[in-house]
Coordinates of C-alpha atoms (C1' of nucleotides) in Angstrom, one line a residue:
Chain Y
X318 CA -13.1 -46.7 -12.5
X319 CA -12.0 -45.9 -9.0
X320 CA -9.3 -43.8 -11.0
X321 CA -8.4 -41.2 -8.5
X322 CA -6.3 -39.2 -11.6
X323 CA -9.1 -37.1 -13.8
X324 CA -6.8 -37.4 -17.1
X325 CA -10.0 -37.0 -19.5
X326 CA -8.9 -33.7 -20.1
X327 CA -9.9 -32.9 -23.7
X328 CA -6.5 -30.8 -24.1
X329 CA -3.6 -32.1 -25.0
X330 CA -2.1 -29.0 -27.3
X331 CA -1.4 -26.0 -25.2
X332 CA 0.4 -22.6 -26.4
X333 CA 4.5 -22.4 -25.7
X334 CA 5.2 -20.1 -23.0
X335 CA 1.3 -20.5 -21.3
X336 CA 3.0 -23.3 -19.0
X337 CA 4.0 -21.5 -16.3
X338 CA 1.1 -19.3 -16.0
X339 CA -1.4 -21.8 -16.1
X340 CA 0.5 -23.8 -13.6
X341 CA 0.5 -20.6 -11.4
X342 CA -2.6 -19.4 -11.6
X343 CA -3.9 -22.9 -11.2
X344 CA -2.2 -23.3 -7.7
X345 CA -2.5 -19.8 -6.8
X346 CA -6.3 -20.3 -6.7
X347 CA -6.0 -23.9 -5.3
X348 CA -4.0 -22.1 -2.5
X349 CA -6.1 -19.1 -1.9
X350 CA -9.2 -21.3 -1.8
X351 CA -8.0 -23.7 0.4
X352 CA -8.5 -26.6 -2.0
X353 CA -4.6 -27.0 -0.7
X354 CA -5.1 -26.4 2.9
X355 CA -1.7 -24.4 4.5
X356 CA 1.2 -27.4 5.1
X357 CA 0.6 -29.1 2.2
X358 CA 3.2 -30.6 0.2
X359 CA 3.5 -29.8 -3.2
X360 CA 4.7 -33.0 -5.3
X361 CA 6.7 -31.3 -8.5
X362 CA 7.0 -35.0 -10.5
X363 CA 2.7 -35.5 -9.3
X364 CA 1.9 -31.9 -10.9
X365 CA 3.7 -33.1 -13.9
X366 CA 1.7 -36.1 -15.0
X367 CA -1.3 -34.0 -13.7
X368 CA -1.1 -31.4 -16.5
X369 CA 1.3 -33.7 -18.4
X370 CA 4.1 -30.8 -18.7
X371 CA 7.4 -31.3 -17.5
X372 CA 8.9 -30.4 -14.5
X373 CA 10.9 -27.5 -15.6
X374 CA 7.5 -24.8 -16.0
X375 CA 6.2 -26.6 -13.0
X376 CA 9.2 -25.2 -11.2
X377 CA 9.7 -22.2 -12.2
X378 CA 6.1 -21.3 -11.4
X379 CA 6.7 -22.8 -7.8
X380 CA 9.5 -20.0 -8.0
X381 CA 7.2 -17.4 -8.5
X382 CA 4.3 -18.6 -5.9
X383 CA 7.6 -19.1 -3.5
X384 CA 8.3 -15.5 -3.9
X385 CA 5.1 -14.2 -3.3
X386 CA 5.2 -16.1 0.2
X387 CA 2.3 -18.5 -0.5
X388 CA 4.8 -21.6 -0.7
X389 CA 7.4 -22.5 1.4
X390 CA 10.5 -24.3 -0.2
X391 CA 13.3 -26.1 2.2
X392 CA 16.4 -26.9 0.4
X393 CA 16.9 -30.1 -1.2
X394 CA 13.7 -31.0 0.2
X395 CA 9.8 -30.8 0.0
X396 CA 8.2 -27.7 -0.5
X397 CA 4.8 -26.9 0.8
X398 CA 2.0 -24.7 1.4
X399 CA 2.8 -21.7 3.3
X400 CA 1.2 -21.6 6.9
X401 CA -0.6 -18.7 8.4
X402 CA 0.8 -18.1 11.5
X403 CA -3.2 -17.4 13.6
X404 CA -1.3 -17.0 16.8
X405 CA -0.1 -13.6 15.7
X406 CA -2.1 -12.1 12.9
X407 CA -1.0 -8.6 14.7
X408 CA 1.7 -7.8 11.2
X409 CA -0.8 -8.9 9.0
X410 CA -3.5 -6.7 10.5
X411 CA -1.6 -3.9 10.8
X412 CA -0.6 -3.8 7.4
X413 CA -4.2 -4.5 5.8
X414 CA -5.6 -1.5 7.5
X415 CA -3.2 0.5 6.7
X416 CA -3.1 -0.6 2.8
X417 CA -6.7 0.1 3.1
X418 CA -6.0 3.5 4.2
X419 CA -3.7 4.2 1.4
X420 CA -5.4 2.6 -1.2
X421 CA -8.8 4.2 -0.9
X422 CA -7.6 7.7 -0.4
X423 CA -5.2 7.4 -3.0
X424 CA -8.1 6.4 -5.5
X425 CA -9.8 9.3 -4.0
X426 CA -6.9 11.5 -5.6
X427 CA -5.7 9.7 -8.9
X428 CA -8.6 7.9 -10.0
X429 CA -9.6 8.4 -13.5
X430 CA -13.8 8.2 -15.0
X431 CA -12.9 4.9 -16.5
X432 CA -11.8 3.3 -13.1
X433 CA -15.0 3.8 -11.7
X434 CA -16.9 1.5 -14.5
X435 CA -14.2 -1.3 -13.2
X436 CA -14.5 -0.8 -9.8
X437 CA -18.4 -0.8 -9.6
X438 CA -18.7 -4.0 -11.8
X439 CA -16.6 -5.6 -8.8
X440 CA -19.0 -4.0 -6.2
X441 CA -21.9 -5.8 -8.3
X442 CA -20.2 -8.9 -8.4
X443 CA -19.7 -9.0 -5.1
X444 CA -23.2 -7.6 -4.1
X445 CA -24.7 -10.9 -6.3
X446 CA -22.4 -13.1 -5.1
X447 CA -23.8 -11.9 -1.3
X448 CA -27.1 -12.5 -2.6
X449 CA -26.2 -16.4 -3.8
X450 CA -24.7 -16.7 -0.7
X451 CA -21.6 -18.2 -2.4
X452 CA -18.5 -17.8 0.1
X453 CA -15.9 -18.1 -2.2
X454 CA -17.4 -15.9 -5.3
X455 CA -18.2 -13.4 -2.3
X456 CA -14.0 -13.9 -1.0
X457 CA -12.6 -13.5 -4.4
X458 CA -15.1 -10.4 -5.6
X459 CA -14.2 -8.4 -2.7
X460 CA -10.4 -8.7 -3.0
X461 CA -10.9 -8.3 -6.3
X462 CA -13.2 -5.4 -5.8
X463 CA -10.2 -3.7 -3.4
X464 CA -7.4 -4.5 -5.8
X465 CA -9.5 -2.5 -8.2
X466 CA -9.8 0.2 -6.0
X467 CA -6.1 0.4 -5.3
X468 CA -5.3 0.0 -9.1
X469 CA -7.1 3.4 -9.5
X470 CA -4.9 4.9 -6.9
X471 CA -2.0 4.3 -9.6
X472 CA 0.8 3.4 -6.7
X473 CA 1.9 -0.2 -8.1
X474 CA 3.7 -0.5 -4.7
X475 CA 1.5 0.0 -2.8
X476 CA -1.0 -2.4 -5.1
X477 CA 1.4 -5.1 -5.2
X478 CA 1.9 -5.3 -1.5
X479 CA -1.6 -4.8 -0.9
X480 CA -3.2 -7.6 -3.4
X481 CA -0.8 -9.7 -1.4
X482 CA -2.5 -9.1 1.6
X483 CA -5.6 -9.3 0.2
X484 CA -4.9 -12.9 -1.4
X485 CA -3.8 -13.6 2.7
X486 CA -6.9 -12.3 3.7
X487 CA -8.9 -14.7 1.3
X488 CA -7.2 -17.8 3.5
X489 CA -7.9 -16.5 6.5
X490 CA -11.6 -15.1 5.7
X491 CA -12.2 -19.1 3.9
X492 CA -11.9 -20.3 7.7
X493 CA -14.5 -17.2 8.2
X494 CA -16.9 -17.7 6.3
X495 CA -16.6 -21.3 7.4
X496 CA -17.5 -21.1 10.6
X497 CA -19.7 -18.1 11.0
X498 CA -23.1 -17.2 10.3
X499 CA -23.1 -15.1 7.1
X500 CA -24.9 -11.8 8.0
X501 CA -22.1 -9.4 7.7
X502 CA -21.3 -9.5 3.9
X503 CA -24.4 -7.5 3.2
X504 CA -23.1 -4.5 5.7
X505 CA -19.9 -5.2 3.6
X506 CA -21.8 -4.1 0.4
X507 CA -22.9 -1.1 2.0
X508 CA -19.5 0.3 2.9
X509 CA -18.3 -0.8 0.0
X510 CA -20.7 1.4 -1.7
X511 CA -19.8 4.2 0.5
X512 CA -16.5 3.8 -0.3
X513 CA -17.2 4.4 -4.0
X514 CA -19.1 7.6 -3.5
X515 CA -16.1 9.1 -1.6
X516 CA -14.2 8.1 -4.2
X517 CA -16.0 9.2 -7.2
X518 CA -16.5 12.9 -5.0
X519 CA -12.6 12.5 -4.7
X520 CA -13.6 13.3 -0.9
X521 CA -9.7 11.9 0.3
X522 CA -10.7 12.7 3.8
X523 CA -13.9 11.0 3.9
X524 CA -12.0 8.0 1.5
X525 CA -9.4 7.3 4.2
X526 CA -11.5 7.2 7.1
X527 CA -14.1 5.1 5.2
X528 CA -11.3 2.6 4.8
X529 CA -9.7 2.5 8.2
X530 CA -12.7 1.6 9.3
X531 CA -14.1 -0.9 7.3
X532 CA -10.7 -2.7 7.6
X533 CA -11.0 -1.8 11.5
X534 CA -14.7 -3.8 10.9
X535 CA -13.4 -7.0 9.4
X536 CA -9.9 -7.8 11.7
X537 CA -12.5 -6.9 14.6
X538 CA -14.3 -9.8 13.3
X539 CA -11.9 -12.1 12.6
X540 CA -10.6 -11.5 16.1
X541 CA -13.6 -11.9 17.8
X542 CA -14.2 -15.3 15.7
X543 CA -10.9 -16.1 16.3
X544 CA -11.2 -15.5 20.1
X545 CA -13.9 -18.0 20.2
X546 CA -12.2 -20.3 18.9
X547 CA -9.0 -20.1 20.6
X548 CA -11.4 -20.1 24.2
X549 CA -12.8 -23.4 22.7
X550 CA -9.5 -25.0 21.6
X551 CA -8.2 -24.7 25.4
X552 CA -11.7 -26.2 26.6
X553 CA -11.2 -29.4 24.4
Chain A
X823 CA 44.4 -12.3 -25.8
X824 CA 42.0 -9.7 -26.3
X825 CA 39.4 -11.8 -25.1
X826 CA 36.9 -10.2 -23.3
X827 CA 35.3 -13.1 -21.6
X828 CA 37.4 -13.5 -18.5
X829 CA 36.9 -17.2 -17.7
X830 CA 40.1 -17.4 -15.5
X831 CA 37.8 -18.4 -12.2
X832 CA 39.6 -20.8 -10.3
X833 CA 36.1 -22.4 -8.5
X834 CA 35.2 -24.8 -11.2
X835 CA 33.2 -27.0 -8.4
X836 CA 30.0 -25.6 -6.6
X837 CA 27.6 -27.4 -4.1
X838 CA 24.7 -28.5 -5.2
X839 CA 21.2 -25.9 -4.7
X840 CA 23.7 -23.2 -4.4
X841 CA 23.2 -22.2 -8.1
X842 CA 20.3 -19.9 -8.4
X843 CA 21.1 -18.2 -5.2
X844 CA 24.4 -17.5 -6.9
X845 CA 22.8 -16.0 -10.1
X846 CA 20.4 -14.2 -8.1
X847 CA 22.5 -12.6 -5.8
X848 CA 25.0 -11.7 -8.6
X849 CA 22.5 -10.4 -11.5
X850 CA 20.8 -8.7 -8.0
X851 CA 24.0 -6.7 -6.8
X852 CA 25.0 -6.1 -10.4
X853 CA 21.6 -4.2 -10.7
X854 CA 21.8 -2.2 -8.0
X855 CA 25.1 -1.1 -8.2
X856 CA 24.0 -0.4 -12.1
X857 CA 27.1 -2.2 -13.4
X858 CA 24.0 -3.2 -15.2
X859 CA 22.0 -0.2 -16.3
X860 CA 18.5 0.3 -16.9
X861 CA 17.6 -1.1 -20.0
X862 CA 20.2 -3.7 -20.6
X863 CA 19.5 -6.9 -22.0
X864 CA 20.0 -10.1 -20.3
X865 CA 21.1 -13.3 -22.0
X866 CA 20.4 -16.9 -20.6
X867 CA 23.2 -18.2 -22.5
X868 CA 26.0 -15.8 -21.9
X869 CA 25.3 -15.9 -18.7
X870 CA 25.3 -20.0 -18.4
X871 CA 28.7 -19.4 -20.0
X872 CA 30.2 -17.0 -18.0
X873 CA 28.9 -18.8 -14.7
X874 CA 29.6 -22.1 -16.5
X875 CA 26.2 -23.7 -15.4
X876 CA 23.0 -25.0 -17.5
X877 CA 20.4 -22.3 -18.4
X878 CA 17.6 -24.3 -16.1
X879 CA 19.4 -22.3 -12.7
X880 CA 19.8 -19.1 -14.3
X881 CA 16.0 -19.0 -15.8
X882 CA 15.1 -19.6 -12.1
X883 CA 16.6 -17.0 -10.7
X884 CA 15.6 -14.6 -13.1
X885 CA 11.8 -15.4 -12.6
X886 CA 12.8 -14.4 -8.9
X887 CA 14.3 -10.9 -10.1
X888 CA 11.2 -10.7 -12.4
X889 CA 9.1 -11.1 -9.2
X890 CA 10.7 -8.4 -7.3
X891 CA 10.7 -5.8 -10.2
X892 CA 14.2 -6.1 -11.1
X893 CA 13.8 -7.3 -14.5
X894 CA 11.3 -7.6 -17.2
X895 CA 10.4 -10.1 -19.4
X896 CA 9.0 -9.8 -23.0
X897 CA 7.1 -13.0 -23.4
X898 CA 9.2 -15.2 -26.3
X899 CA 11.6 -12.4 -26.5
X900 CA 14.6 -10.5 -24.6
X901 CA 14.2 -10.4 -21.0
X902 CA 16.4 -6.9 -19.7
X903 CA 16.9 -4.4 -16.7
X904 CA 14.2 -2.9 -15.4
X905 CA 13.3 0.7 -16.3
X906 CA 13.2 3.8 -13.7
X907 CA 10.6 5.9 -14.5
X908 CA 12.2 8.8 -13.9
X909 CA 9.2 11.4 -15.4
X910 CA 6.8 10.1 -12.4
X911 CA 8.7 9.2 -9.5
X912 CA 6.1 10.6 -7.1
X913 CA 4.6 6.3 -6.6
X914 CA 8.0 5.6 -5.3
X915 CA 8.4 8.8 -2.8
X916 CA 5.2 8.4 -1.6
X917 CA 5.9 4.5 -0.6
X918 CA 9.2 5.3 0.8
X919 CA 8.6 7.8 3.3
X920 CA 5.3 6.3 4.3
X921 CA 7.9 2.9 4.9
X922 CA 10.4 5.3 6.5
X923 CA 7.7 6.5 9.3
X924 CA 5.9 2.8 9.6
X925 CA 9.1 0.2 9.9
X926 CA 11.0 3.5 12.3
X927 CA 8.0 3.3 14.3
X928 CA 7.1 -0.4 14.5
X929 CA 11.0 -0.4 15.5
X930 CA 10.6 2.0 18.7
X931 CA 7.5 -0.4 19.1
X932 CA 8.7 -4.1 18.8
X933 CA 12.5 -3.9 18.7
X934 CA 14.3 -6.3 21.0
X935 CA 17.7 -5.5 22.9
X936 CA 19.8 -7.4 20.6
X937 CA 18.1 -5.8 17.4
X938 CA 20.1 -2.3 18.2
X939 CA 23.4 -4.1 18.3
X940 CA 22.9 -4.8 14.9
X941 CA 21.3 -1.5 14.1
X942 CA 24.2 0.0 15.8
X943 CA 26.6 -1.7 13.6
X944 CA 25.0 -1.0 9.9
X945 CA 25.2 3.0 11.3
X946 CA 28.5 2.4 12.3
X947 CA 29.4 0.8 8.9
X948 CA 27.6 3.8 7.1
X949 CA 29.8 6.2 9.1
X950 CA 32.8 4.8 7.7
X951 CA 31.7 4.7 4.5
X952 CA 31.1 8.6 4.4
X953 CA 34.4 9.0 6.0
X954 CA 36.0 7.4 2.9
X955 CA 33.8 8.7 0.9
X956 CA 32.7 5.4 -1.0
X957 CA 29.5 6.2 -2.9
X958 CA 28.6 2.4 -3.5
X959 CA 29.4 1.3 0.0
X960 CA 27.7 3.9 1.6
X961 CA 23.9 3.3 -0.2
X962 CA 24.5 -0.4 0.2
X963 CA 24.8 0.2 3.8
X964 CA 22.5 3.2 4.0
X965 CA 19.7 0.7 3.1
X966 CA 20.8 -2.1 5.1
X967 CA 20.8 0.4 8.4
X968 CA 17.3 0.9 7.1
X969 CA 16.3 -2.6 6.6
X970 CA 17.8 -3.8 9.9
X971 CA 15.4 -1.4 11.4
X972 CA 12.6 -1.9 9.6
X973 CA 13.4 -5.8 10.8
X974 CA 13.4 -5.0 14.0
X975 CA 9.8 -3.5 13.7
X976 CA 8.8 -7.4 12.8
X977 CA 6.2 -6.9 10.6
X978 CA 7.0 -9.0 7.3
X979 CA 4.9 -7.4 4.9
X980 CA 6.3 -4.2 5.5
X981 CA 9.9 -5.1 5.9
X982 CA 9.7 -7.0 2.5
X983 CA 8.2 -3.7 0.7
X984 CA 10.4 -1.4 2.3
X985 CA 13.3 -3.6 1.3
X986 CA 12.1 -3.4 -2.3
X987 CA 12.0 0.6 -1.9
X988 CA 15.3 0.8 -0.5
X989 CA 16.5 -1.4 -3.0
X990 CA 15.6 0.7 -5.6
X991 CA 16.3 3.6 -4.0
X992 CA 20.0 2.2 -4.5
X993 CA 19.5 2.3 -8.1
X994 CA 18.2 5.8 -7.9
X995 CA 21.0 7.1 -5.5
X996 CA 23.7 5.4 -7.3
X997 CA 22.5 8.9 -10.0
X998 CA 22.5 11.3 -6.9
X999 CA 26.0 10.4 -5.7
X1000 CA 27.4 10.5 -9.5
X1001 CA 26.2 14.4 -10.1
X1002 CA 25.6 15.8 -6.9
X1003 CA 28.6 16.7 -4.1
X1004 CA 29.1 14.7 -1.4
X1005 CA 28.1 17.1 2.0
X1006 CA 25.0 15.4 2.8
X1007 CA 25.7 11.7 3.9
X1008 CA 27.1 13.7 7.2
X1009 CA 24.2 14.8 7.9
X1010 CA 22.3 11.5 7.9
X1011 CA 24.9 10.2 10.1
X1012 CA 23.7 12.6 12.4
X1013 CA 19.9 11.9 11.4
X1014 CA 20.6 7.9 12.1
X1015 CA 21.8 8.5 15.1
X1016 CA 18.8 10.5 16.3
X1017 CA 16.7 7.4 15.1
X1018 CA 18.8 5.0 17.0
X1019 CA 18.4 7.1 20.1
X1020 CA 14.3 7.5 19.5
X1021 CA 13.9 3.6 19.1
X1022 CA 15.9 2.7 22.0
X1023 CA 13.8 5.0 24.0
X1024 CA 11.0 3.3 22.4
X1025 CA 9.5 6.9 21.8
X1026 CA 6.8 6.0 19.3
X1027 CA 6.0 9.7 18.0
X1028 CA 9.5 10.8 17.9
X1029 CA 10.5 8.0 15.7
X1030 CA 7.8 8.4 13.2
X1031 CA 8.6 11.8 13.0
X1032 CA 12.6 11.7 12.3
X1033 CA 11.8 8.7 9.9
X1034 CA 9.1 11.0 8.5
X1035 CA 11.7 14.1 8.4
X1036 CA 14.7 12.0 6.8
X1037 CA 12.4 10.5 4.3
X1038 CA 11.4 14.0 3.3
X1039 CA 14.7 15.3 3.4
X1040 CA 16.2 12.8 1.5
X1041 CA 13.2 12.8 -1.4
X1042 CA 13.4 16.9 -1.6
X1043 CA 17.5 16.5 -2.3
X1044 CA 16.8 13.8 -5.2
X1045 CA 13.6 15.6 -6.6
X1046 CA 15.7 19.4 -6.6
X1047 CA 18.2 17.1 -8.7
X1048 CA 16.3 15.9 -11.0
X1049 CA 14.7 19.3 -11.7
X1050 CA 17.9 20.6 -12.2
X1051 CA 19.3 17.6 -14.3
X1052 CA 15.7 18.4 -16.7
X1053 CA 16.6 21.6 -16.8
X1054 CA 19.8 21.0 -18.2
X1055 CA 18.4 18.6 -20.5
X1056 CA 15.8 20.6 -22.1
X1057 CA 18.7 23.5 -22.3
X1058 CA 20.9 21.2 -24.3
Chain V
dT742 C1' 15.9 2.4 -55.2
dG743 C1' 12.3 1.0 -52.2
dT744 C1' 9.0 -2.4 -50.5
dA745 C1' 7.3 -7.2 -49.9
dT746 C1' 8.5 -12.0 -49.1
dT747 C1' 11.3 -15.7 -48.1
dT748 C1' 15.2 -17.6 -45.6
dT749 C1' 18.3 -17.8 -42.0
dT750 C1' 19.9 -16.9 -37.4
dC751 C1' 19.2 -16.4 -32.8
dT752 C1' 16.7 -16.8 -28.4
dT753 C1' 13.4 -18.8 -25.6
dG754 C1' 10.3 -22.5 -23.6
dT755 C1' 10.1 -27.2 -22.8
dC756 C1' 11.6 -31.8 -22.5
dG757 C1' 13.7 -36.3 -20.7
dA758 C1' 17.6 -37.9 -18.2
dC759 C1' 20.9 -38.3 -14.5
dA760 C1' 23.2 -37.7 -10.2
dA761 C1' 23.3 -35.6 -5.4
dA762 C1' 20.8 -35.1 -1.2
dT763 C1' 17.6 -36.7 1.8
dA764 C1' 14.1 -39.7 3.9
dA765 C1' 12.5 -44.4 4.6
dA766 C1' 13.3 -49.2 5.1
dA767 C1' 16.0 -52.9 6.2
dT768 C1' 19.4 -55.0 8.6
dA769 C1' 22.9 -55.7 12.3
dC770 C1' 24.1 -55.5 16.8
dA771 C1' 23.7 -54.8 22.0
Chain Q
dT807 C1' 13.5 -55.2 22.5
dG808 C1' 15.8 -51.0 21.4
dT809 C1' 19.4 -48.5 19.1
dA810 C1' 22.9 -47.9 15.4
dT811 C1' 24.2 -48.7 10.7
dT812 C1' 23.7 -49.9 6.1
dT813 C1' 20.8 -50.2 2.1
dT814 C1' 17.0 -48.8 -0.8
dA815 C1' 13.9 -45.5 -2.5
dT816 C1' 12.2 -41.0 -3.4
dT817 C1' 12.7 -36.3 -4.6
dT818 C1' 15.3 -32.4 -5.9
dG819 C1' 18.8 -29.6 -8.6
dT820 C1' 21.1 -29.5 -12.8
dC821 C1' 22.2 -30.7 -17.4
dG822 C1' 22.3 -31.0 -22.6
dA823 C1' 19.2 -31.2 -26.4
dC824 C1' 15.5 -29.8 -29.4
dA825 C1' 11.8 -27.3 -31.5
dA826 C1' 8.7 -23.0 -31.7
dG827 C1' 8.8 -17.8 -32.2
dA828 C1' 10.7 -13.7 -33.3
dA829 C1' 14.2 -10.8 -35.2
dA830 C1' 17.6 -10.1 -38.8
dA831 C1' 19.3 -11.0 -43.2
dA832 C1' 18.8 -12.1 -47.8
dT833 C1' 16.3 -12.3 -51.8
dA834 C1' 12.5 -11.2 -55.2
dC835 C1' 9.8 -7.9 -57.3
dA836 C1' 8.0 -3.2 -58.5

DNA sequence: TGTATTTTTCTTGTCGACAAATAAAATACA
DNA sequence: TGTATTTTATTTGTCGACAAGAAAAATACA
């Protein structure tokens, strides 16, 4: 009974051509929430007998996730969790507030009645998952809540390369949310609520500064925390 | 003897892991150059043939191309070229010259010594190429000048979306230089070399504003031909 | 002749197996 | 005891095969 292997899964049938995906999404969110911490290797034969596929879908999911930079795959051997390189999150920062930028004033511009029903459902998620005072709900509804934003904006470029950061970001803001005291999120729902009425005035001026700096607001943070933690690193 | 398949290759051995890298940079470059147009449909099995390997590589590959936009694939059915969507190509201009001004200044920012050596030798490659007046050579190396520089810049996130822009921006080019004369790649020798000179003086403004200015440049060129090119469509 | 239904063909998604490449363990040797 | 070499074990990359879905073809029916 001291079965580490949870195999009382009560589905054995599954639909041809849902492998991959449910591999993929399965790891993606394993990944994102740090269920697989960064550097962890990824067993293909393991992940078989887990979901009792073979290794072909398994693979060819790993593929995708390897694409998308959240695995790392040496030749001919393991393949692992990607690593967040926290000694220079200087590219990832840059890019984030800029993406923020781009998306939010681009929404400003394109968006469309409808997107505003999808994008304040998001914001209400969010602001309930603030009030629970559930860190991951709160992590995933705000990315979530931004993608939505930049899907409005109609750019797919831009959105792709921007929900990537965003999935980064949920790595990085898990360690967050971790160690620090949780009074910012509810200053998060106010911007966030700003951001929606520039939006929905299609203000693009008052969109892109109301993204640069509630980007500006959250890598300041992260800095700051990660400051701290660096100083105490080096007094250990 | 009027067999089309031309299966006189004379490498029947291959090293092992080097398959998918094989498919993918031959389906990738076949693409791009649009010896595969928009549109056409792949098949797993020709393919497997033709490169005389198992399906397993070539399906991994193309899950790599589906990743990066190359290809699309109809769930249980074909899997073809990626479309251009020529009607709207305002997404993709907007992305690129924002890309052109952010990797050319992150370039005059972070650029090391050694990174304009090989900057220096893409332009120099480009220069010949519009001396002999090779249309594919030159947008091959027009984007890897660009890329180089945007490498230089060291910012990942932006160097991988920028390299997906300039990539198709080949595909889109490869239309320009079949229908339109052939006077301007002089004139972005001349605009390269003023980015070269702007980097290695690390002159931050300057370079955003030539990248800004070439991306514009190049975008009005390609958007006056495709107005004309409607034109002539609607008139037949 | 035109439409609905069945049959056939073709392509894809998945599987289990095998061999090459690498890592780990065991052994030999100084 | 420590290092070099062989042996074993593990894991990956590739293969050929098969069945499910969808498209095309063939047939039935009006």
């Amino acid at each position: 009974m001291t079965d580490i292997d949870t195999d009382n899964s009560p589905i054995p049938e599954r639909k041809r051509g849902s492998g991959v995906k449910m591999v993929y999404d399965l790891l993606r969110d394993e990944i994102l929430d740090l269920v697989l911490p960064p550097g962890s290797p990824i067993d293909e034969v393991q992940l078989a007998e887990r979901l009792k596929m073979s290794r072909t879908p398994i693979r060819e999911a790993l593929v995708r996730l390897a694409g998308e930079g959240l695995i790392d795959t040496l030749p001919n051997r393991s393949t692992m969790v990607a690593n967040i390189d926290f000694l220079n999150l200087n590219p990832f920062f840059d890019a984030l507030v800029l993406m923020y930028r781009v998306t939010t004033r681009l929404a400003a511009q394109n968006h469309r009645p409808e997107d505003l029903a999808i994008i304040r459902g998001f914001h209400e998620d969010y602001a309930a998952a603030v009030q629970t005072r559930d860190p991951l709900t709160m992590i995933a509804t705000n990315a979530a809540f931004h993608a939505a934003i930049a899907e409005s904006g109609r750019n797919p470029y831009f959105t792709s390369l921007f929900r990537r950061l965003l999935d980064e970001g949920r790595r990085i803001l898990r360690l967050y949310y971790q160690s620090y005291d949780e009074q910012f999120p509810q200053r998060f729902v106010d911007e966030h609520a700003a951001m929606i009425a520039a939006i929905a005035a299609r203000d693009v001026e008052a969109a892109d500064r109301l993204g640069k700096a509630h980007a500006e607001q959250i890598v300041e943070q992260v800095q700051k925390l990660f400051a701290r933690n660096n100083k105490l690193d080096i007094a250990l």
